Amino acid sequence: MDIVKLSLTDVRDKIAAKKLSSVEVTKAIFDRIKETADLNTLITVTEQSALEKAAEVDGKIARGEKIGALAGVPIIVKDNISTSGIRTTCASRFLSNYVPPFDATVIKKLKAADAVIVGKANMDEFAMGSSNENSAFGPVRNAVDPTRVPGGSSGGSASSVAAFQAFGALGSDTGGSIRQPASFCGVVGLKPTYSAVSRFGLVAFASSLDQIGPITRCVRDNAELLNVIAGHDEMDSTSAFVKEDYTDYKTGVKGKTIGIAKEFFDREFSAEVKNAVLAAAKLYEKAGAVLKEISISSFDAALATYYIIACAEASSNLARFDGVKYGLRADADDYIDIYYKSRTAYFGAEVKRRIMIGNYVLSSGYYDAYYLKASKVRTKIKAEFDAALKECDFILGPTSPTTAFKLGGDFTDPSEAYTADIFTVPVNIAGNPAISIPCGADKSGLPIGLQLIGRSFGERELFGAAETLEKELG
Amino acid sequence: MKIDRKEVLHIAELSRLTFTEEELDAMGEQMGSVLEKFRRLDEVDVSDVPPTAHILPFVNVLREDKAAEPMPREELLKNAPESDGSAYIVPKVLE
C-alpha cells in the first residue's frame, strides 16, 4: 500500500482505526515532499511541528480520547493564510520575513479538527496570476507535467495535492485561483459560496470576491475538508450564519436540470476542452439529468468587470504595505520615501501593475467610467446568474479555455494572460459556489477541468453532481 | 491606446511607487491595453441598474460588546522593521 496515495477519507479512517499511525503517514508525506521537491510547491515546510502534532494525535487515539474530523491527516495551506509562528509570505519579497502572531480562523479550525499542517504552499504573489510564475520564490511546476505551469494563483496547493504531498490543501479563489489550478493539475477544487468560509487571517486581495476553499483528489475528500473549515465566525463580519453538514450529500443527478450557457460555448477556445466538457454533459444526461440551453448575456463583460473591481480593491488593500508595521523596509531618510522605496523594491511587477490599474479606475475623472460602471454591470451579471439558477440546478461549462500551458510563456501584453480566467471570474462576481472536476485529458495527457456552478449555499448539491461524474468516468 | 507619461506618473504617485524611464513606457503601454479591454463595458446598458459593492444582504452585523485579551504588544512589534519595544519607529514626520 502506498500510503501517500490513499484518499483523505481513507487515511483519516485508517488512522482512527489504528491501522496506520499519524506519525507513519506524516513521515511518508515528508519523504514524498523531498522526492518531489523540484516541483517547488512549498515555500515553507513545517516538518518538526507536523511530526509533533502527529505524535500528539497518535497519543490521543492510543488513550481512546475524542479526536477531530481530520485527526492525523497531513494538509497543506496556501501561503496567504496566516499561521501563528509560521512564516506567511504571500509569495512576496515584501513579506519574506513575516511571521503572523495569530492563526486564521480556518487554521484554528484545522487544528481543532486535529489536522497536521505540513507546509505552506507557493502561489502567485498576493494571489495575482493564473500561472504561478508571479512568485518571489520561483515558479511552481505542474505535477502532471513539470514543463508546464500548475495554474494559479493556488498553483502550489493544486500541484502538491496532485503530487501526493498531502491529502488535501487549502487555496483561495478571487477569480478562479482554486478552480483553474485544480483543472490544470487534474484535481478537485471548490470555490465555496462567498461568505461560507471565514476569511479572518486570509491576506486580502479583493475583499468582495476572495474566498478560501479546499483542493483534494476526489469529491468526497473535498466535502470532508470544507466541512471542517466552513461556518460563521465572529471575527469576520462578512461570514454567513450558515452551517450545514457538507458531508451529507446525495450522489446522483436524476431529475436535475443542468444549464448549458450558450455564451460559454459560442466562444473560441480549445476544441479538446470543448469536446471533453460537452461529452461530460452527455454523461450527465445519461445519468438522468436534463440539459437546457440558457443564456448569461453579460458573460462577455464579466472579465472586464472582474479586473476593474479586483484591481480597485487590491490597490486599496495593498496600501497597508508601507514598510512600517511588518514586512521589509527599504532604507530611506524621509518617511514618505519609506513608502516609495519599500513598495518599489519589494512588490513584484504584476502586483505593481494591478495597483496602478486599480488606482487609475478609482481616480478622480475615471471612477464613474470604470469602477462605478463595473459595479453596475456586476448587478446585472448577478441577476442573470440568479435567474439562470431558478431555471436550472447547475450551470455547466469548462473551468479554463485551455489545458496547462508551458512554463516561461511570454505574455508581453498582460491583458492576454487575463483571458485564462474568462470562465471562472463571473462566478466570483455573482458570489455563487463552483467546483472544478477532472473530465478527461487532451492528446498530451493534460487534465481537462469541468466547472459546475451552483446556487448560493448549494455546495452539497454540487458535491452530489460532481461525484456522479467522477463515478461515470470511473 | 497608450496612457501618457504625465498620467502614469500621477497614478504612480497615488500608488506610492516609482518607475524607471523604461518601466514608465512599458507601464503606459500595458495599462493602455488593459484599459482598452475595459471599454468592453461600454456595450452594456446599465441605465437604471444600481451598483453592487458586495453581494451579501447584510447591512449591519452587530455583536455583544465583550472585553477580551488584546494581543500582546511585544508579539505585534516582533514583525516591525524598527521598534523601541513599545512603539513603531519611523523617520521624523513633523519638523
mmCIF file of C-alpha atoms in Angstrom, chain A residues 97-99 101-102 194-195 208 237-240 300-301 304-305 307-308 323-327 329 332-333 335 338-340 343-344 352-353 355-357 359-360 363 366 370 372-380 382 412-416 418 429-431, chain B residues 1 3 7-19 23 27 30-31 33-46 49-56 58 61-63 66 71 75-77 79-82 88-94:
data_model
loop_
_atom_site.group_PDB
_atom_site.id
_atom_site.type_symbol
_atom_site.label_atom_id
_atom_site.label_comp_id
_atom_site.label_asym_id
_atom_site.label_seq_id
_atom_site.Cartn_x
_atom_site.Cartn_y
_atom_site.Cartn_z
ATOM 1 C CA ASN A 97 10.261 37.678 6.887
ATOM 2 C CA TYR A 98 6.687 37.990 8.187
ATOM 3 C CA VAL A 99 5.616 35.605 10.966
ATOM 4 C CA PRO A 101 1.221 36.368 15.671
ATOM 5 C CA PHE A 102 -2.174 34.696 15.142
ATOM 6 C CA TYR A 194 -18.937 33.913 -0.858
ATOM 7 C CA SER A 195 -19.161 34.177 2.956
ATOM 8 C CA SER A 208 -15.714 41.432 -2.161
ATOM 9 C CA SER A 237 -18.415 40.214 9.787
ATOM 10 C CA THR A 238 -18.885 39.108 6.165
ATOM 11 C CA SER A 239 -19.183 35.445 7.130
ATOM 12 C CA ALA A 240 -22.663 33.955 6.803
ATOM 13 C CA ASP A 300 -18.666 38.785 -22.306
ATOM 14 C CA ALA A 301 -18.459 41.776 -19.976
ATOM 15 C CA ALA A 304 -13.511 43.490 -17.669
ATOM 16 C CA THR A 305 -15.878 43.847 -14.714
ATOM 17 C CA TYR A 307 -10.429 43.096 -13.404
ATOM 18 C CA ILE A 308 -11.758 46.574 -12.645
ATOM 19 C CA GLY A 323 7.329 49.337 5.411
ATOM 20 C CA VAL A 324 6.259 50.462 8.896
ATOM 21 C CA LYS A 325 4.360 47.744 10.728
ATOM 22 C CA TYR A 326 5.547 44.493 9.173
ATOM 23 C CA GLY A 327 7.472 43.140 6.217
ATOM 24 C CA ARG A 329 11.584 48.254 4.900
ATOM 25 C CA ALA A 332 15.244 55.972 3.474
ATOM 26 C CA ASP A 333 15.707 59.194 5.431
ATOM 27 C CA TYR A 335 9.057 58.755 5.985
ATOM 28 C CA ILE A 338 9.989 54.667 3.116
ATOM 29 C CA TYR A 339 6.659 54.051 1.362
ATOM 30 C CA TYR A 340 8.015 54.714 -2.128
ATOM 31 C CA ARG A 343 6.864 49.348 -2.225
ATOM 32 C CA THR A 344 9.025 49.831 -5.314
ATOM 33 C CA LYS A 352 2.528 46.873 -9.194
ATOM 34 C CA ARG A 353 0.590 46.708 -12.454
ATOM 35 C CA ILE A 355 -2.149 48.528 -8.030
ATOM 36 C CA MET A 356 -1.635 51.037 -10.851
ATOM 37 C CA ILE A 357 -4.741 49.877 -12.738
ATOM 38 C CA ASN A 359 -5.712 53.403 -8.608
ATOM 39 C CA TYR A 360 -6.443 54.515 -12.162
ATOM 40 C CA SER A 363 -9.058 58.062 -9.513
ATOM 41 C CA TYR A 366 -12.251 57.846 -14.217
ATOM 42 C CA TYR A 370 -14.706 52.317 -14.829
ATOM 43 C CA LEU A 372 -18.928 52.617 -10.908
ATOM 44 C CA LYS A 373 -19.799 51.173 -14.309
ATOM 45 C CA ALA A 374 -18.274 47.804 -13.363
ATOM 46 C CA SER A 375 -20.243 47.790 -10.106
ATOM 47 C CA LYS A 376 -23.435 48.235 -12.107
ATOM 48 C CA VAL A 377 -22.552 45.514 -14.597
ATOM 49 C CA ARG A 378 -21.888 43.347 -11.555
ATOM 50 C CA THR A 379 -25.521 43.797 -10.500
ATOM 51 C CA LYS A 380 -26.574 42.649 -13.948
ATOM 52 C CA LYS A 382 -25.503 38.532 -10.581
ATOM 53 C CA THR A 412 4.101 40.821 -23.270
ATOM 54 C CA ASP A 413 0.503 42.009 -23.173
ATOM 55 C CA PRO A 414 -0.821 41.225 -19.671
ATOM 56 C CA SER A 415 -4.410 41.542 -20.848
ATOM 57 C CA GLU A 416 -3.824 38.341 -22.871
ATOM 58 C CA TYR A 418 -6.073 37.673 -18.042
ATOM 59 C CA ILE A 429 -18.711 38.423 -9.321
ATOM 60 C CA ALA A 430 -22.012 36.691 -8.561
ATOM 61 C CA GLY A 431 -20.818 35.035 -5.328
ATOM 62 C CA MET B 1 -4.141 53.201 -26.715
ATOM 63 C CA ILE B 3 -1.592 56.094 -21.297
ATOM 64 C CA GLU B 7 -0.962 60.305 -16.283
ATOM 65 C CA VAL B 8 1.229 57.319 -15.447
ATOM 66 C CA LEU B 9 3.332 59.496 -13.135
ATOM 67 C CA HIS B 10 0.213 60.781 -11.408
ATOM 68 C CA ILE B 11 -1.105 57.257 -10.796
ATOM 69 C CA ALA B 12 2.355 56.143 -9.652
ATOM 70 C CA GLU B 13 2.299 58.921 -7.072
ATOM 71 C CA LEU B 14 -1.148 57.824 -5.848
ATOM 72 C CA SER B 15 0.256 54.270 -5.635
ATOM 73 C CA ARG B 16 3.457 55.350 -3.850
ATOM 74 C CA LEU B 17 5.540 53.593 -6.499
ATOM 75 C CA THR B 18 8.458 54.812 -8.580
ATOM 76 C CA PHE B 19 9.447 53.530 -12.023
ATOM 77 C CA GLU B 23 9.292 50.970 -16.887
ATOM 78 C CA MET B 27 3.505 50.646 -17.853
ATOM 79 C CA GLN B 30 0.296 47.806 -20.612
ATOM 80 C CA MET B 31 -2.216 49.925 -18.732
ATOM 81 C CA SER B 33 -4.028 47.755 -23.432
ATOM 82 C CA VAL B 34 -5.840 46.616 -20.275
ATOM 83 C CA LEU B 35 -7.989 49.756 -20.135
ATOM 84 C CA GLU B 36 -8.883 49.286 -23.768
ATOM 85 C CA LYS B 37 -10.280 45.844 -22.931
ATOM 86 C CA PHE B 38 -12.274 47.504 -20.167
ATOM 87 C CA ARG B 39 -14.086 49.583 -22.797
ATOM 88 C CA ARG B 40 -15.999 46.366 -23.458
ATOM 89 C CA LEU B 41 -18.307 47.604 -20.690
ATOM 90 C CA ASP B 42 -19.468 50.466 -22.899
ATOM 91 C CA GLU B 43 -21.593 47.954 -24.784
ATOM 92 C CA VAL B 44 -23.592 47.016 -21.674
ATOM 93 C CA ASP B 45 -26.650 49.102 -20.941
ATOM 94 C CA VAL B 46 -26.794 49.792 -17.214
ATOM 95 C CA VAL B 49 -29.161 49.467 -12.732
ATOM 96 C CA PRO B 50 -27.879 50.204 -9.219
ATOM 97 C CA PRO B 51 -24.245 49.359 -8.393
ATOM 98 C CA THR B 52 -23.299 46.315 -6.289
ATOM 99 C CA ALA B 53 -20.320 46.700 -3.980
ATOM 100 C CA HIS B 54 -20.917 43.486 -2.128
ATOM 101 C CA ILE B 55 -23.194 40.545 -2.902
ATOM 102 C CA LEU B 56 -24.273 39.892 0.685
ATOM 103 C CA PHE B 58 -26.026 42.046 5.355
ATOM 104 C CA VAL B 61 -23.682 42.895 11.727
ATOM 105 C CA LEU B 62 -23.823 43.502 15.451
ATOM 106 C CA ARG B 63 -22.268 41.573 18.272
ATOM 107 C CA LYS B 66 -17.366 41.938 25.233
ATOM 108 C CA MET B 71 -2.773 40.692 21.531
ATOM 109 C CA GLU B 75 4.039 39.978 19.795
ATOM 110 C CA LEU B 76 2.840 42.616 17.354
ATOM 111 C CA LEU B 77 6.100 44.536 17.388
ATOM 112 C CA ASN B 79 7.321 41.986 12.902
ATOM 113 C CA ALA B 80 8.126 45.707 12.910
ATOM 114 C CA PRO B 81 11.107 46.687 10.732
ATOM 115 C CA GLU B 82 12.085 49.058 13.542
ATOM 116 C CA TYR B 88 6.953 51.568 15.800
ATOM 117 C CA ILE B 89 9.887 53.774 14.831
ATOM 118 C CA VAL B 90 9.769 55.863 11.646
ATOM 119 C CA PRO B 91 11.830 58.866 10.486
ATOM 120 C CA LYS B 92 10.669 62.233 11.774
ATOM 121 C CA VAL B 93 7.267 63.205 10.353
ATOM 122 C CA LEU B 94 6.982 66.759 11.766
#
